[in-house]
Coordinates of C-alpha atoms in Angstrom, one line a residue:
X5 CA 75.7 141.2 48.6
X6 CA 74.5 139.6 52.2
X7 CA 74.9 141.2 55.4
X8 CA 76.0 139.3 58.4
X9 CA 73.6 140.5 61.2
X10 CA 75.2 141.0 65.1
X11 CA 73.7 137.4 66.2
X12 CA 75.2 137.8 69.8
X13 CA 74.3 140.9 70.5
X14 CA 71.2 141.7 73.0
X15 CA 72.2 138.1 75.1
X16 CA 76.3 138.2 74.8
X17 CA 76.5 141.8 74.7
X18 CA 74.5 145.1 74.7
X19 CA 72.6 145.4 71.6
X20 CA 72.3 149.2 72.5
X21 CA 74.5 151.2 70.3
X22 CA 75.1 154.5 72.9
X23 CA 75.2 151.8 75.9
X24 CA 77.8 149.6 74.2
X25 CA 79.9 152.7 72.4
X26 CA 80.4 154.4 76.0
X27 CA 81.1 151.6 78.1
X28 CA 84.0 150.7 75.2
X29 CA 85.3 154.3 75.7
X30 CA 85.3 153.8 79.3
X31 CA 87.6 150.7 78.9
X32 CA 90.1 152.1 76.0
X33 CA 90.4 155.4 78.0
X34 CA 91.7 153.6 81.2
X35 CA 94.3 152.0 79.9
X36 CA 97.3 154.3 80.2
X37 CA 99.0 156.0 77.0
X38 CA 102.2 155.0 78.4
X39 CA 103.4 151.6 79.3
X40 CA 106.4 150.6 82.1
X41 CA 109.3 149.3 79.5
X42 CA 107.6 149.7 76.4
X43 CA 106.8 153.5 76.1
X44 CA 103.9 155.2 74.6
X45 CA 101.5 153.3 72.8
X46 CA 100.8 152.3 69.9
X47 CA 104.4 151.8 69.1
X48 CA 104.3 152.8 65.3
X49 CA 104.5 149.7 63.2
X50 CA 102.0 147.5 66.2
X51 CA 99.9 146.2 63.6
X52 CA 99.0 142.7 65.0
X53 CA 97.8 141.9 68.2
X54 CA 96.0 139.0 70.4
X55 CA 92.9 140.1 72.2
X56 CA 90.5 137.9 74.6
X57 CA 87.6 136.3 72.9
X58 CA 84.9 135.5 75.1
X59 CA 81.8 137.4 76.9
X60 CA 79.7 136.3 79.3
X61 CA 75.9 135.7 78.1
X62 CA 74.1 137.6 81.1
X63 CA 77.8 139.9 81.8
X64 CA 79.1 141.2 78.3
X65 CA 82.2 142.3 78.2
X66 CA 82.1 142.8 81.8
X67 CA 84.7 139.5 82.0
X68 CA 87.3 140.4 78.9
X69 CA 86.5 143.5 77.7
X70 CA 89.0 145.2 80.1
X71 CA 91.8 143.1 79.2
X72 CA 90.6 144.0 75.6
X73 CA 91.3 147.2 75.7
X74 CA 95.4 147.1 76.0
X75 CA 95.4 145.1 73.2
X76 CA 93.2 147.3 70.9
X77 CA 94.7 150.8 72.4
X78 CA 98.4 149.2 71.5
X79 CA 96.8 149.2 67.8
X80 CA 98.6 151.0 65.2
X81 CA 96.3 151.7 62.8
X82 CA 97.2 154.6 60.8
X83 CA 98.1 152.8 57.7
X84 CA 95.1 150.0 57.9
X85 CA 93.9 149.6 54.6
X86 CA 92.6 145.7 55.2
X87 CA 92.0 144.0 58.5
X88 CA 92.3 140.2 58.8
X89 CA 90.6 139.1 62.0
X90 CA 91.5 135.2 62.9
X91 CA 89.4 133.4 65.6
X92 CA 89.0 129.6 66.6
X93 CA 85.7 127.6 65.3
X94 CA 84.0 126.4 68.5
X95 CA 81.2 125.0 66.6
X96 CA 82.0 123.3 63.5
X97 CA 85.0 121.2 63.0
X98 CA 87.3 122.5 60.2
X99 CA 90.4 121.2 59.3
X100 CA 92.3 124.0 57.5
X101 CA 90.5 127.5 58.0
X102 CA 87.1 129.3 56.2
X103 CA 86.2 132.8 54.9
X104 CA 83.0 134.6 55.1
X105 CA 80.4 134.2 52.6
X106 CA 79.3 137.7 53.6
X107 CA 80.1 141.4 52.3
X108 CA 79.2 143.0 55.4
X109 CA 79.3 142.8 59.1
X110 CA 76.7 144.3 60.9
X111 CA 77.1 145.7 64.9
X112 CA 75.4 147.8 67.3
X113 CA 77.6 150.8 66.3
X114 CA 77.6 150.2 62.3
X115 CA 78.5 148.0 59.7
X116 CA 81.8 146.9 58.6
X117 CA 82.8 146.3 54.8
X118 CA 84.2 143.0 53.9
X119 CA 87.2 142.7 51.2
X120 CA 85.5 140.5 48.3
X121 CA 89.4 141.1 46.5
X122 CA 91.3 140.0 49.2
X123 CA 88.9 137.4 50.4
X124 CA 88.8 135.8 46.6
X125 CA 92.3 135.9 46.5
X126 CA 92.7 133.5 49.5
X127 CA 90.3 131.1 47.8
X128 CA 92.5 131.2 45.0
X129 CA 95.6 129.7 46.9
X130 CA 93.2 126.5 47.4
X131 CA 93.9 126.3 51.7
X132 CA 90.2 128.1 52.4
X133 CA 87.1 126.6 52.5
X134 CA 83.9 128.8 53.0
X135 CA 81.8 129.3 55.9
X136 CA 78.2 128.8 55.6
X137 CA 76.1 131.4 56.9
X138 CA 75.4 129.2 59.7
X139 CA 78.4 128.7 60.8
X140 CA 79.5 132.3 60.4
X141 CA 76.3 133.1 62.4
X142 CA 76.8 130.7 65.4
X143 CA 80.6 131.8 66.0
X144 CA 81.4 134.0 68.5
X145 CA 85.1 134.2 68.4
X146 CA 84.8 136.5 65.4
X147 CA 81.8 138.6 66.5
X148 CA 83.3 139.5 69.7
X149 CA 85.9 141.7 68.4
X150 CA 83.7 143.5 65.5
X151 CA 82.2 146.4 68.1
X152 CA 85.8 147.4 69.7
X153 CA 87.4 147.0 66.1
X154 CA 84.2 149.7 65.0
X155 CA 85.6 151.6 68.1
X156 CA 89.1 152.0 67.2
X157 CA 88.3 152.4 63.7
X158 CA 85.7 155.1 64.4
X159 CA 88.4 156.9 66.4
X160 CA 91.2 156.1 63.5
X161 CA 88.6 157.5 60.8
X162 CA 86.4 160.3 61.7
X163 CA 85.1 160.0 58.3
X164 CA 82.7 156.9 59.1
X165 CA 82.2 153.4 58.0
X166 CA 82.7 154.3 54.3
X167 CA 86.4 155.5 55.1
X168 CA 87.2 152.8 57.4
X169 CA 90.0 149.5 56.1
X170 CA 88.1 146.4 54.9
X171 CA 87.3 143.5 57.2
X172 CA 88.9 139.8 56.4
X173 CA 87.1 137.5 58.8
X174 CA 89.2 134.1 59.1
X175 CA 87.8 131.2 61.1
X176 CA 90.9 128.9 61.7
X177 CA 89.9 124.8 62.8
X178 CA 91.7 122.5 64.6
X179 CA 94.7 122.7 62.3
X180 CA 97.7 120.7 62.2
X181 CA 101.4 122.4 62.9
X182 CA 101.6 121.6 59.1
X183 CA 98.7 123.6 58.1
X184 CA 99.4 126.1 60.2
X185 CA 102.6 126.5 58.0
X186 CA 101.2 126.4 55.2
X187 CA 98.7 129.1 56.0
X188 CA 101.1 131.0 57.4
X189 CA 103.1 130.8 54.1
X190 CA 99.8 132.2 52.0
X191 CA 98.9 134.3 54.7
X192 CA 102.8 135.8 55.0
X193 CA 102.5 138.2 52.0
X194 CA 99.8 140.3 53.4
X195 CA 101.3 140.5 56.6
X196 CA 104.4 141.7 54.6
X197 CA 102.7 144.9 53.7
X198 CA 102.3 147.9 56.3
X199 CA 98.4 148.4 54.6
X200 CA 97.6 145.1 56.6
X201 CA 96.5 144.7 60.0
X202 CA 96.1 141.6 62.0
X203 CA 94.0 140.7 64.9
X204 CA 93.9 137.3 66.8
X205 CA 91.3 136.5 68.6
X206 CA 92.2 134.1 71.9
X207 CA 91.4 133.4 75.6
X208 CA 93.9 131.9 77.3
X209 CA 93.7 128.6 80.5
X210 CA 90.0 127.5 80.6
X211 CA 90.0 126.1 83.9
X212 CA 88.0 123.6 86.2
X213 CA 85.8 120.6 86.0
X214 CA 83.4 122.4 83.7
X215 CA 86.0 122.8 80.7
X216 CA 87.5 119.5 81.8
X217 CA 90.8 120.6 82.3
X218 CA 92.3 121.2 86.1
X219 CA 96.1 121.0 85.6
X220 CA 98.1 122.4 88.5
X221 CA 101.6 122.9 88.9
X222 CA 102.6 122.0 92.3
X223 CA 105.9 124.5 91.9
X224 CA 105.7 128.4 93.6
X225 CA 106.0 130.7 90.1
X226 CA 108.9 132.2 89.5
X227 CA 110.3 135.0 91.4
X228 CA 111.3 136.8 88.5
X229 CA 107.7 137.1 87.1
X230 CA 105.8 138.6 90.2
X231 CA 102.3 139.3 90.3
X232 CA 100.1 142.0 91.2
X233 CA 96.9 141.1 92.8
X234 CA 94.0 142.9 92.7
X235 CA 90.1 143.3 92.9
X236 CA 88.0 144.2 90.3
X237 CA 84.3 144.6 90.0
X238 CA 81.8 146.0 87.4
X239 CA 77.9 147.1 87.8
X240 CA 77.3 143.1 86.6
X241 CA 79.9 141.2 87.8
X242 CA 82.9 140.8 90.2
X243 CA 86.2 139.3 89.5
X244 CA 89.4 139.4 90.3
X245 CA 92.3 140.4 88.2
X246 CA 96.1 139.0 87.9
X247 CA 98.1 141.6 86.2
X248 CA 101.6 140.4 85.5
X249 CA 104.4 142.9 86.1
X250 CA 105.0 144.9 82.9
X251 CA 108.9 145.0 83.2
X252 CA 108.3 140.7 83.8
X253 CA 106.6 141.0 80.6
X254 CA 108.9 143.2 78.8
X255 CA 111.3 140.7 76.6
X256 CA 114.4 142.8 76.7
X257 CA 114.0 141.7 80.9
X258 CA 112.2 138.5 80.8
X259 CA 114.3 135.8 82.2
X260 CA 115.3 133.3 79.0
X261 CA 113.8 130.0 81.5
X262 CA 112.9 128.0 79.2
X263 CA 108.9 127.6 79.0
X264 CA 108.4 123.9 79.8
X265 CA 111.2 123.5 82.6
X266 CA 109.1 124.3 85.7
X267 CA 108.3 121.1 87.7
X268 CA 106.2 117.7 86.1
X269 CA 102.0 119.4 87.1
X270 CA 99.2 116.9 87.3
X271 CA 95.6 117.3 87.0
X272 CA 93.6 117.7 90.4
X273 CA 90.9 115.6 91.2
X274 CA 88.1 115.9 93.4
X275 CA 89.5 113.6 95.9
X276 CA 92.8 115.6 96.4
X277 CA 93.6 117.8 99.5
X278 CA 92.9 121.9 98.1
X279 CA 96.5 122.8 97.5
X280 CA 98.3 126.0 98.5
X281 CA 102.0 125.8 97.5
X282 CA 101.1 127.6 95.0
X283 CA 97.6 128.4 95.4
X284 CA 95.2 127.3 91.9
X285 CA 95.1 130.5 90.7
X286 CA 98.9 131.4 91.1
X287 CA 99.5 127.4 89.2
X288 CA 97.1 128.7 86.6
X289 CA 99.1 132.3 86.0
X290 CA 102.4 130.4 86.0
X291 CA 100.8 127.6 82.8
X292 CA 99.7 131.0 81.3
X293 CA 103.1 132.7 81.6
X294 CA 104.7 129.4 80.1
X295 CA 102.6 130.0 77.2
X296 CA 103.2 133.5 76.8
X297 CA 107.2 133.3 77.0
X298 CA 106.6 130.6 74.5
X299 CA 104.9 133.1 72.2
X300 CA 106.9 136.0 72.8
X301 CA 110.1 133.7 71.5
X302 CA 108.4 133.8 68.4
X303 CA 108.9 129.8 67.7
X304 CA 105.9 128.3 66.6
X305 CA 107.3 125.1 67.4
X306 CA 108.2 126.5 71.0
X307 CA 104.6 127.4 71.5
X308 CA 103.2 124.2 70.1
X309 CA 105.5 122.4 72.3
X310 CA 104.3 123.6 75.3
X311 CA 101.1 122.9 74.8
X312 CA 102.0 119.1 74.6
X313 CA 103.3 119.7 77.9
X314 CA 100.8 121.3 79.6
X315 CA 97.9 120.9 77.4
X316 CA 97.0 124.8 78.6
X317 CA 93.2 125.0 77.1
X318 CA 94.1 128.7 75.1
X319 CA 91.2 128.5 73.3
X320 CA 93.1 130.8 70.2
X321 CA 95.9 128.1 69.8
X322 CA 95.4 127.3 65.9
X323 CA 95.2 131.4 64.9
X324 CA 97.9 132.0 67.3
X325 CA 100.3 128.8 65.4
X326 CA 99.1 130.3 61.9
X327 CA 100.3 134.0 62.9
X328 CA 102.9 133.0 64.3
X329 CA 104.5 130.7 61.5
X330 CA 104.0 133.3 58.6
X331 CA 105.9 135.9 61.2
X332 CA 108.7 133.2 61.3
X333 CA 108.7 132.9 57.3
X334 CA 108.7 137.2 57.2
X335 CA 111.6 136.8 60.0
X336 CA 113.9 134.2 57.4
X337 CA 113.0 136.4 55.1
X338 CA 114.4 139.5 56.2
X339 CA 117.5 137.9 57.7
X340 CA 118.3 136.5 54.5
X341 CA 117.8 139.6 52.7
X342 CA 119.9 141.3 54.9
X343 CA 122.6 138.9 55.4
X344 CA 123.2 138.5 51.5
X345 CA 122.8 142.7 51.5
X346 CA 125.2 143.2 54.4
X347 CA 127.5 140.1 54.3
X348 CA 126.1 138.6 57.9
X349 CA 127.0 140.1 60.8
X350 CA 125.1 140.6 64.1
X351 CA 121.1 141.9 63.8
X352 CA 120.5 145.0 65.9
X353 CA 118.2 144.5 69.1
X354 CA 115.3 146.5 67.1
X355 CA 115.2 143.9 64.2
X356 CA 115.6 141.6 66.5
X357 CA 112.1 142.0 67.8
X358 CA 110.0 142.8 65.0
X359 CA 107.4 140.4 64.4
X360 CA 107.6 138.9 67.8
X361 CA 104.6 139.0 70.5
X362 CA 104.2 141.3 73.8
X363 CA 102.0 140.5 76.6
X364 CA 101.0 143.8 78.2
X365 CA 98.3 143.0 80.4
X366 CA 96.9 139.1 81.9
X367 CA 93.9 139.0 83.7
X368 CA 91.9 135.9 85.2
X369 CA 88.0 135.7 85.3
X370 CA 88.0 135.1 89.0
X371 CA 90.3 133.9 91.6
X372 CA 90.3 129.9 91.8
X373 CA 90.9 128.8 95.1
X374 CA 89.1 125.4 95.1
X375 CA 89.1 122.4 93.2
X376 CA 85.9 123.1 91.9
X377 CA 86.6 126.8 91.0
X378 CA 86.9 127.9 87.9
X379 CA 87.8 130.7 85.8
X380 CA 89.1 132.0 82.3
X381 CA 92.1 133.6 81.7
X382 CA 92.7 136.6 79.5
X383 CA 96.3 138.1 77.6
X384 CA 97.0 141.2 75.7
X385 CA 99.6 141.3 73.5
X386 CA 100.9 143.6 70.5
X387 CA 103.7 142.7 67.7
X388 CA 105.7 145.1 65.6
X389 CA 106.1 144.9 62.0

């Protein structure tokens, strides 16, 4: 029985267990417990979400952990008897996806208790390789989300640690759209049962020279999808943040454009003129947005096909595509079953949604104005199941 210890923590985040529980409570109590178009949240059944990955070294959570917040607050959690946690390997190259060698994850608020039946049982299909403790150690997509999942749980289950769902950590590689079908056809079962909770762990456009990737998309965004623009700042950093309209988001009035068919982009260059029709940060919401409508269609091919177009650096592709393809296999599945109960006939608008993605809040890291700005961009988005 080996404990993984909080190996970010003290440089990527507070290490201080009061300091790092309040300043989570200040974020989760912020974010309203009603939504524009959606209602009160969490919508019973939102048991999968996507939530922003990355911290800032010398800042925290001071970047993300905001953004964060929507997705964990939208959590429903009050049947959670098993957590699978999916995050991208930035460090070691994998080409299906690993599971923890560990039986507990340590952080700055408490441990967390792995599932050694549910972990085995993935080995058993034969599509997971193991981490080493190395590699579990150096990854930060997973570790970032351990102290607000503690958070939530702690406020699920006043109980303590003991009470609290187990953990399945999943570090997803650079996976083909094949693997991710097949690991969305093992992973689809669990998902299936109402005990099982799902986070993904992704950032969303990476942008400027220093992630090597400046696309711009020389086309205004759409009127339809209006943004909000506003300054934030916290005690260690200032930023500003983009949040998209909420109705814009909301897919029963989301236009049905599809997500590759605004104008050809290119990448900028340090030679080129600073453009301002649209300005880089409003080119950078718009390659988000495409993104986002992709997911919210609930295609995995959809999604994977604008990313050949745009090549949109969201860092949480591969977990995203694995997610994504087991909700299309749960989707078949209960057409099928309904269609040979019922004899066909039309779905109603409610089934028609479950298992598909919505983006509740979009922030950017800072406001790129320049060629050689950059910033990160964040999503928050909850699926009912």
């Amino acid at each position: 029985m080996t404990q993984r210890p909080a190996t970010h923590a003290g440089s990527w985040y507070s290490d201080d267990g009061p300091t790092l529980s309040k300043q989570l409570d200040q974020w989760l109590d912020q974010v309203p417990d009603t939504i524009d178009g959606i209602g009160p949240i969490p919508q019973p059944g939102a048991r999968i979400i996507i939530a922003p990955t990355r911290a800032h070294r010398h800042a925290g959570y001071a970047y993300s952990g905001p953004a964060a917040a929507w997705a964990y607050k939208s959590l429903d959690l009050s049947h959670a008897k098993q957590i699978f946690l999916l995050g991208p390997s930035h460090h070691t190259y994998l080409p299906t996806a690993a599971l923890s060698p560990h039986s507990t994850y340590l952080t700055p608020l408490g441990p967390l208790r792995l599932s050694s039946i549910v972990t085995a049982s993935l080995h058993s299909s034969g599509h997971f390789d193991t981490m080493s403790p190395r590699t579990d150690a150096d990854e930060h997509s997973l570790e970032m989300h351990l102290p607000y999942l503690y958070k939530v749980l702690e406020r699920a289950f006043p109980d303590g640690p003991a009470s609290f769902p187990d953990l399945v950590p999943i570090l997803v590689g650079g996976t083909s759209a094949e693997v991710e079908r097949v690991l969305g056809t093992v992973l689809a079962p669990y998902l299936a049962d109402a005990a099982s909770v799902v986070i993904v762990s992704s950032d969303f456009c990476h942008w400027g020279k220093r992630f090597g990737y400046t696309y711009y998309l020389p086309s205004s965004p759409s009127p339809s999808s209006p943004d909000t623009i506003t300054s934030s700042s916290s005690s260690s950093s200032s930023s500003t943040t983009i949040t998209s309209s909420e109705s814009s988001m909301n897919p029963t009035t989301k236009t049905t454009t599809d997500s590759t068919s605004n104008a050809a982009g290119y990448a900028l260059k340090s030679s080129h003129k600073t453009p301002t029709n649209p300005p880089i940060h409003a080119s950078i919401s718009e390659i988000d947005k495409q993104a986002m409508r992709a997911i919210e269609s609930g295609s995995h091919e959809k999604f994977l096909a604008n990313l050949r177009e745009t090549a949109n650096t969201v860092c949480g592709r591969h977990p995203i595509g694995v997610v994504m393809a087991a909700l299309e296999i749960l989707r078949a599945q209960e057409d099928g079953g309904r269609a040979e109960r019922e004899g066909g006939g039309a779905r109603d608008k409610g089934r028609k949604e479950r298992g598909r993605f919505q983006f509740i809040r979009y922030e950017q890291s800072s406001r790129c104005v320049r060629i050689g700005d950059s910033s990160v961009s964040y999503g928050s988005a909850f699926a009912v199941l």
